[in-house]
Structure formats: structure tokens, C-alpha cells
Coordinates of N, CA, C and O in Angstrom, one line a residue:
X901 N 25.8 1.0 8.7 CA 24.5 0.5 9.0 C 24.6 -0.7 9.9 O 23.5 -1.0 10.4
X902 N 25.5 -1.3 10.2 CA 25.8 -2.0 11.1 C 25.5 -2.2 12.4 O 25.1 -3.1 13.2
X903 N 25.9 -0.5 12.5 CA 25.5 -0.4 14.1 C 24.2 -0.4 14.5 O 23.8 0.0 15.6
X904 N 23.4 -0.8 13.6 CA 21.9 -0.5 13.3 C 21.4 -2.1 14.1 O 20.5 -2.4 15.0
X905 N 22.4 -2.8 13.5 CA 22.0 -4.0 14.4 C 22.6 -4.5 15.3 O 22.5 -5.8 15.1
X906 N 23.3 -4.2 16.3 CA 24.1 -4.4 17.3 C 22.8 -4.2 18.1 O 21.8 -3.5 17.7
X907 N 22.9 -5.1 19.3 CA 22.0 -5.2 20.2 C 22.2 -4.1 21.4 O 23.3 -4.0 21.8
X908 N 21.3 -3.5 21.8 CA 21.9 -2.0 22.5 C 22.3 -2.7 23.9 O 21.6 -3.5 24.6
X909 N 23.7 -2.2 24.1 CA 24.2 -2.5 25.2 C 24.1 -1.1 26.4 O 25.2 -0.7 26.7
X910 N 23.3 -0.5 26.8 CA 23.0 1.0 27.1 C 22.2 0.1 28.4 O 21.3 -0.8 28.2
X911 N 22.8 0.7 30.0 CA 22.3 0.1 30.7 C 20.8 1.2 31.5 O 19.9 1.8 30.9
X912 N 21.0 1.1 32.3 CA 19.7 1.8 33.2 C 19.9 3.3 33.6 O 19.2 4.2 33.5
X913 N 21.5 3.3 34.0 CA 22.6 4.7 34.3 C 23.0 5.4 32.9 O 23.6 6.4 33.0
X914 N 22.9 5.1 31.8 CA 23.5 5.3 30.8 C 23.0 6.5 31.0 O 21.9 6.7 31.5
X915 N 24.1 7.8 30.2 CA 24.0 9.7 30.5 C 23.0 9.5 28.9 O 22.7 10.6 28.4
X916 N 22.7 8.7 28.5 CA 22.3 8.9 27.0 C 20.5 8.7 27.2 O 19.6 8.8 26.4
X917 N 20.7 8.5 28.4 CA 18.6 8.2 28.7 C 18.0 9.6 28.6 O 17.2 9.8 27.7
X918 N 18.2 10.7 29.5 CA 17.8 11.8 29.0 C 17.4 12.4 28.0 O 16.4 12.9 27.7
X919 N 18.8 12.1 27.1 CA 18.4 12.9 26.0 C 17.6 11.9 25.0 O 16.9 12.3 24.2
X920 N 17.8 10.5 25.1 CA 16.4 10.0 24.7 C 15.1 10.3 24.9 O 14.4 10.0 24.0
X921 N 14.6 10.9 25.9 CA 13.6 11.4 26.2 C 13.5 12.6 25.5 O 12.4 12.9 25.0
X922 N 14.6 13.5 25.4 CA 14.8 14.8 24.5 C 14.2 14.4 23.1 O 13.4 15.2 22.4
X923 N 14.4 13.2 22.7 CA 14.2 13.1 21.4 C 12.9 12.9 21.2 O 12.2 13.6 20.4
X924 N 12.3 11.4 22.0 CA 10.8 11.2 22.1 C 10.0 12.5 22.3 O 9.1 12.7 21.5
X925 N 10.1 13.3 23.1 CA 10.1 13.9 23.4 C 9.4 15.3 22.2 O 8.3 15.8 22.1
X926 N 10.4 15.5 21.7 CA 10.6 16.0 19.7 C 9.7 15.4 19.0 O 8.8 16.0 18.3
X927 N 9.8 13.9 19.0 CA 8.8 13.5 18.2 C 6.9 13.4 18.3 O 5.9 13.1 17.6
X928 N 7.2 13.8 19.7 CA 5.5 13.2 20.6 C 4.6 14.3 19.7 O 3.9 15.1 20.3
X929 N 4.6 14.3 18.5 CA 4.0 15.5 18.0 C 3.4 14.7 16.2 O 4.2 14.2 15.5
X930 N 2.1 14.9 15.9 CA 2.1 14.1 15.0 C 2.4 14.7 13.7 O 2.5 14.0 12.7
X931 N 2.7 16.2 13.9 CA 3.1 16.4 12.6 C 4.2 16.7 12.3 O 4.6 17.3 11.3
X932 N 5.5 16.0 13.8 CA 6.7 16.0 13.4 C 7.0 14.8 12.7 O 7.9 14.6 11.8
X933 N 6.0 13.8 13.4 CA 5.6 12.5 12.7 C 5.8 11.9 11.5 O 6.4 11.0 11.1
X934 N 4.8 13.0 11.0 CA 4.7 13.1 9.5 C 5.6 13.5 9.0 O 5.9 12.9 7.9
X935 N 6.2 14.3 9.5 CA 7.3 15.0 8.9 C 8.5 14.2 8.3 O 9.0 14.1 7.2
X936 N 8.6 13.5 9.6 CA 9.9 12.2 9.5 C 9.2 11.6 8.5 O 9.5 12.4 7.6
X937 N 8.4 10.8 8.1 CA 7.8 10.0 7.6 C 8.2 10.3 5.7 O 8.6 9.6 4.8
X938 N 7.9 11.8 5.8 CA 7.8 12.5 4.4 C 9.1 12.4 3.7 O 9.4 12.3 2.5
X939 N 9.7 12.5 4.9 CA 11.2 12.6 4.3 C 12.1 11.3 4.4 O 13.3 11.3 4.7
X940 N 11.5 10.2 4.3 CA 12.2 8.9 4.8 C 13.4 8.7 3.5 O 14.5 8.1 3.6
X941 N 12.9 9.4 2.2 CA 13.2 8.6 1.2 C 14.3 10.2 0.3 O 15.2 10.2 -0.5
X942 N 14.0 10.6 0.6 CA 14.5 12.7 -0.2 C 14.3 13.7 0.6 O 13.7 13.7 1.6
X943 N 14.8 14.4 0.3 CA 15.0 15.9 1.0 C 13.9 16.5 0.1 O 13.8 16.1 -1.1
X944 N 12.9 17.5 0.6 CA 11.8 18.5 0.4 C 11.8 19.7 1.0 O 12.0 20.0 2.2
X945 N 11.6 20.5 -0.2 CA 11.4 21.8 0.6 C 10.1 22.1 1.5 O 9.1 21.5 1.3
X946 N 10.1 22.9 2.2 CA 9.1 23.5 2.9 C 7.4 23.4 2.4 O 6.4 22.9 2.8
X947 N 7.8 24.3 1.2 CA 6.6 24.1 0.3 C 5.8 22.5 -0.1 O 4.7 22.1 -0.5
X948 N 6.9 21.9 0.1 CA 6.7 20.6 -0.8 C 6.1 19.7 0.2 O 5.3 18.9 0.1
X949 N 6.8 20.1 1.5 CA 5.8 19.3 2.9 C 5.1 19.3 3.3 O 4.4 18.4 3.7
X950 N 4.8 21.4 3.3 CA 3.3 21.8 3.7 C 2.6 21.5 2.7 O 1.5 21.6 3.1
X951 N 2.5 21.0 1.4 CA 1.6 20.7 0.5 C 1.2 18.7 1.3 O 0.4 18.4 2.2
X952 N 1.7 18.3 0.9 CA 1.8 16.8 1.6 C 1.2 17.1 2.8 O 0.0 16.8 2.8
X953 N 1.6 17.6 3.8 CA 1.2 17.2 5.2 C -0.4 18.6 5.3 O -0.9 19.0 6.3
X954 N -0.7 19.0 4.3 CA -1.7 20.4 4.0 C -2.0 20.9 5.3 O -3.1 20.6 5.8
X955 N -0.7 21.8 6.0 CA -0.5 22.6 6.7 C 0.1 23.8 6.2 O 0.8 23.6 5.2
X956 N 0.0 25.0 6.7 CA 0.4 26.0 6.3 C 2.1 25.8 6.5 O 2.7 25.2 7.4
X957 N 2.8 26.8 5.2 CA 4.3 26.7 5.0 C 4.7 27.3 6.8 O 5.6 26.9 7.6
X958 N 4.0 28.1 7.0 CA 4.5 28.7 8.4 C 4.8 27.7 9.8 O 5.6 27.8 10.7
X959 N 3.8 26.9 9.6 CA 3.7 26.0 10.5 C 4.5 24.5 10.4 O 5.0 23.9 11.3
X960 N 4.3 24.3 9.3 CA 5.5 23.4 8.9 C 6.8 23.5 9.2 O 7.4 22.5 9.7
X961 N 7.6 25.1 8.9 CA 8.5 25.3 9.5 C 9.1 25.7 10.7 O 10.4 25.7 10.8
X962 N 8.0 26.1 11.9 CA 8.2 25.7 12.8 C 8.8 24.6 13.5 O 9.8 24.6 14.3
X963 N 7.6 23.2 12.9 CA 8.2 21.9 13.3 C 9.7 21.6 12.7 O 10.4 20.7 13.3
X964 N 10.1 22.2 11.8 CA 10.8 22.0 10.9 C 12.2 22.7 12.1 O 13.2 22.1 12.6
X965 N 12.0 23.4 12.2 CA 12.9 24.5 13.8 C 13.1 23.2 14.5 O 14.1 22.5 14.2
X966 N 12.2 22.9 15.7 CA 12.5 22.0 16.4 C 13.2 20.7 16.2 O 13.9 20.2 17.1
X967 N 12.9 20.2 15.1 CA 13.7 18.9 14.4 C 15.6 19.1 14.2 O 16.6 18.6 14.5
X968 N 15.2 20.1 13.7 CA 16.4 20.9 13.6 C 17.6 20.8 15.0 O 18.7 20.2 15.3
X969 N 16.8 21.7 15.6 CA 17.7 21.8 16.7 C 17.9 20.3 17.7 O 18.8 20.0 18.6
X970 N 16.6 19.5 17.3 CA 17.3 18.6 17.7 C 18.1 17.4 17.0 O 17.9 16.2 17.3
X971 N 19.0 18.0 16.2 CA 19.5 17.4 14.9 C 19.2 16.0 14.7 O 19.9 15.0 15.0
X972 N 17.2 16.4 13.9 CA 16.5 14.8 13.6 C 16.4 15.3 12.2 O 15.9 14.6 11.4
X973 N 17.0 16.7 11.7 CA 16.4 17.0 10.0 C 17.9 17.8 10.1 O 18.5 18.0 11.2
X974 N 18.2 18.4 8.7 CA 19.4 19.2 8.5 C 18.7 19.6 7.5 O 17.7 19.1 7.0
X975 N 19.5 21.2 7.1 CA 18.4 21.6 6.1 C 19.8 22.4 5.1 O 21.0 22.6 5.6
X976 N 19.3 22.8 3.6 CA 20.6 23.1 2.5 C 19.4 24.1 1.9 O 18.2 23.9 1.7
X977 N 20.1 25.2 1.6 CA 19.8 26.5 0.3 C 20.2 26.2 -0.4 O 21.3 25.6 -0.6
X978 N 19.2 26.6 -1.1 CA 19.6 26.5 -3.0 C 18.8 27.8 -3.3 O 17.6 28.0 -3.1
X979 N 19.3 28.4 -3.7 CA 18.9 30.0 -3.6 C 18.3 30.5 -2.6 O 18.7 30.8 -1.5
X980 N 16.9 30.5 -3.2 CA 15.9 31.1 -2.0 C 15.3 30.1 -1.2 O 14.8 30.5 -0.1
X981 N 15.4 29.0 -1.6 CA 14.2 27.9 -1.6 C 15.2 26.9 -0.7 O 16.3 26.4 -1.2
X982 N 14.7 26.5 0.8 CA 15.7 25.6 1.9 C 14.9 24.4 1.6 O 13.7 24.3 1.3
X983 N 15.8 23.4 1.7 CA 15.5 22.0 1.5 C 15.6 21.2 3.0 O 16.3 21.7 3.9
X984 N 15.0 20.1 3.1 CA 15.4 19.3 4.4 C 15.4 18.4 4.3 O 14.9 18.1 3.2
X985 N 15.9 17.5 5.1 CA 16.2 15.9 4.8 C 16.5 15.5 6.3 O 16.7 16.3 7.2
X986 N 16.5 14.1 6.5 CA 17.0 13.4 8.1 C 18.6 13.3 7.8 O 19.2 12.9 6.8
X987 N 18.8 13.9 9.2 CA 19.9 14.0 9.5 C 21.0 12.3 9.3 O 22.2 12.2 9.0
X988 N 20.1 11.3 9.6 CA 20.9 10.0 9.7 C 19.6 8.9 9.3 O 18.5 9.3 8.9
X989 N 19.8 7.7 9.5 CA 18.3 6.6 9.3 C 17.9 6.3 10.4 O 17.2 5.2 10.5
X990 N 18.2 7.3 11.8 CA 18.2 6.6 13.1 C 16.4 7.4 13.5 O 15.7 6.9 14.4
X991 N 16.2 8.5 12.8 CA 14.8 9.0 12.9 C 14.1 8.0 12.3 O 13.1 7.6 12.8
X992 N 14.5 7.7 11.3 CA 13.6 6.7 10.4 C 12.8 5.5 11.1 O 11.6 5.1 11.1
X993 N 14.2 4.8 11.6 CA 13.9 3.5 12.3 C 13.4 3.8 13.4 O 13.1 2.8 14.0
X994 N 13.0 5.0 14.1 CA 12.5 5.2 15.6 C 11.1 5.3 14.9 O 10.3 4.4 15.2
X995 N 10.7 6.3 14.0 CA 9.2 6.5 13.6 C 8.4 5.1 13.0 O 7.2 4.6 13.2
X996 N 9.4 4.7 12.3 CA 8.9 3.4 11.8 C 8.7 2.6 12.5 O 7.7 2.0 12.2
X997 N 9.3 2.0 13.9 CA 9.0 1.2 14.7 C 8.0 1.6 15.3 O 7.1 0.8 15.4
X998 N 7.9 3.1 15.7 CA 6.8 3.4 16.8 C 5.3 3.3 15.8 O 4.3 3.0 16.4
X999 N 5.3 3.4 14.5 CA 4.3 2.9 13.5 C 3.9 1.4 13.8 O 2.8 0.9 13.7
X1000 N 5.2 0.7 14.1 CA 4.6 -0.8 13.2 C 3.7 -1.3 15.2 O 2.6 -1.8 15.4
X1001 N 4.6 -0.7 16.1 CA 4.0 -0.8 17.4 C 2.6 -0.1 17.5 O 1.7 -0.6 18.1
X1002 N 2.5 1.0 17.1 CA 1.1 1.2 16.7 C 0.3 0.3 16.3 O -0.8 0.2 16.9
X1003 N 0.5 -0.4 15.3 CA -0.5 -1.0 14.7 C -0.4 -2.8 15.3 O -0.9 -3.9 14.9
X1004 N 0.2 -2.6 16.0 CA 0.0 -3.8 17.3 C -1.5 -3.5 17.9 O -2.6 -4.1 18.0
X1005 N -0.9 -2.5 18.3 CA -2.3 -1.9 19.4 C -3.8 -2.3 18.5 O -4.8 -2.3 19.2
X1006 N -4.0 -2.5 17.6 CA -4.8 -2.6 16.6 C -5.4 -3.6 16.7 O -6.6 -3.8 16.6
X1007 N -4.4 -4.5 17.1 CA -5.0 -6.2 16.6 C -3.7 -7.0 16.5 O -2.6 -6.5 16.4
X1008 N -4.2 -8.8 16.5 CA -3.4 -9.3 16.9 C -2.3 -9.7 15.6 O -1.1 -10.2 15.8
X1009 N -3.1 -9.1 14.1 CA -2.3 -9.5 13.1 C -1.8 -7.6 12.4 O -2.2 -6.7 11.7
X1010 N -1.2 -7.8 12.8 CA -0.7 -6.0 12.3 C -0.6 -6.1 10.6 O -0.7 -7.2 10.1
X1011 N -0.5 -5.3 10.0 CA -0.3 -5.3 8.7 C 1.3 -5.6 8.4 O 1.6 -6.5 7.5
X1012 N 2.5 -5.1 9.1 CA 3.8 -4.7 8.7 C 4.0 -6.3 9.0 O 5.2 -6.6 8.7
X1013 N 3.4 -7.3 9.3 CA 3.5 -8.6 9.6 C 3.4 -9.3 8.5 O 4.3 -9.8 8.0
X1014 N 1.7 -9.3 8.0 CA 1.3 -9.6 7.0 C 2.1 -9.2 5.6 O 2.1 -10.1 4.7
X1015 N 2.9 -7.6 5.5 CA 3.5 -7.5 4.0 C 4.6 -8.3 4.4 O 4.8 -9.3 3.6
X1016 N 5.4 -8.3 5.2 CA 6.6 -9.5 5.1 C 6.4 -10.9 4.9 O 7.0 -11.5 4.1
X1017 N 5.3 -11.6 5.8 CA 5.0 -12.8 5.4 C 4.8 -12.8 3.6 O 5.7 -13.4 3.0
X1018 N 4.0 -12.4 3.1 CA 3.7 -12.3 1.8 C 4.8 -12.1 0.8 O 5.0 -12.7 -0.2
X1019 N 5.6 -10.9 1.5 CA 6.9 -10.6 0.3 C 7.9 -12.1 0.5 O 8.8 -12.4 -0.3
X1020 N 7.7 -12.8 1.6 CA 8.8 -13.9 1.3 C 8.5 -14.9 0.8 O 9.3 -15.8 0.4
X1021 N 7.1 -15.1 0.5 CA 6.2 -16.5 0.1 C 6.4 -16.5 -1.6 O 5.9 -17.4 -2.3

């Protein structure tokens, strides 16, 4: 987790910009959004997402396809019943940021500001 906080040394030429874009890309979708979101914390099955996100199982796993292939989820059988989870915490910290930057856009005091000020006081 370390590398989590290294300051990105990745210049303007870097071959890794592309497929950044590959990824944003993946995510520019709000119910892949969700998806990441669902699973920040456990692996869920299909059923258990489309219940949560109340979209149909079929459609869920669609997004669930794409994520996939772009290895932002990994998925495990257990009999009949496939489970999914994020592949690493690097989905996490992309959705969560692009949340707390959302809620910039908002106003000048965001919430994700306000719960940390509070949790240190």
C-alpha cells in the first residue's frame, strides 16, 4: 500500500496514458460506478448487486463483463453462484476520489472535508 502514496512520477509520454483512458473510460458509466462502490468492502454475487444497485441480474452482469475484462473486478465460483470483488484498492481510490471531486463541484465545503475535520476534533 505504499505505492499508494508515492507521488506519481508518470510524465506526459508515459505508454501508461492510454490505457488510463481505457480505464476512465470503463468507469464513465454510473452503474459501473456503483458497482465499484458496492464492492469497496466484500466480494458479492450477482444477485446481491442487482438487488443493491435494483437492476436486473442480466444487466448487472454485463457491467460486471466489462469490469472484468478490464481487470477492475475478478470473479470466483462457488458452485452455481459467481462472486466478484475488485481486483486491487486502485479501483477504489479512483471512484472515491472522482466522488469526493464531485462533491467539490457542489460547493465550497464538500462533505468528505467536513467528516474528517470532525473525526480529528
Amino acid at each position: 500500500m505504499n505505492a499508494d502514496k508515492q507521488r506519481c512520477s508518470f510524465g506526459v509520454d508515459s505508454p501508461y496514458v492510454e490505457l488510463a483512458v481505457e480505464v476512465f473510460s470503463l468507469l464513465a458509466d454510473p452503474t459501473r460506478v456503483r458497482i465499484v462502490l458496492a464492492l469497496r468492502e466484500d466480494e458479492l454475487s450477482v444477485n446481491h448487486l442487482a438487488d443493491i444497485l435494483d437492476k436486473p441480474p442480466a444487466a448487472v452482469s454485463q457491467h460486471l463483463a466489462k469490469l472484468r475484462w478490464g481487470r477492475i473486478v475478478k470473479s470466483r465460483q462457488e458452485g452455481t453462484r459467481v462472486f466478484y470483488s475488485l481486483v486491487d484498492e486502485h479501483a477504489r481510490t479512483l471512484v472515491t476520489q472522482a466522488v469526493f471531486q464531485a462533491q467539490h463541484a457542489l460547493g465550497d465545503d464538500p462533505e468528505h472535508h467536513r467528516g474528517s475535520s470532525s473525526s480529528s476534533a
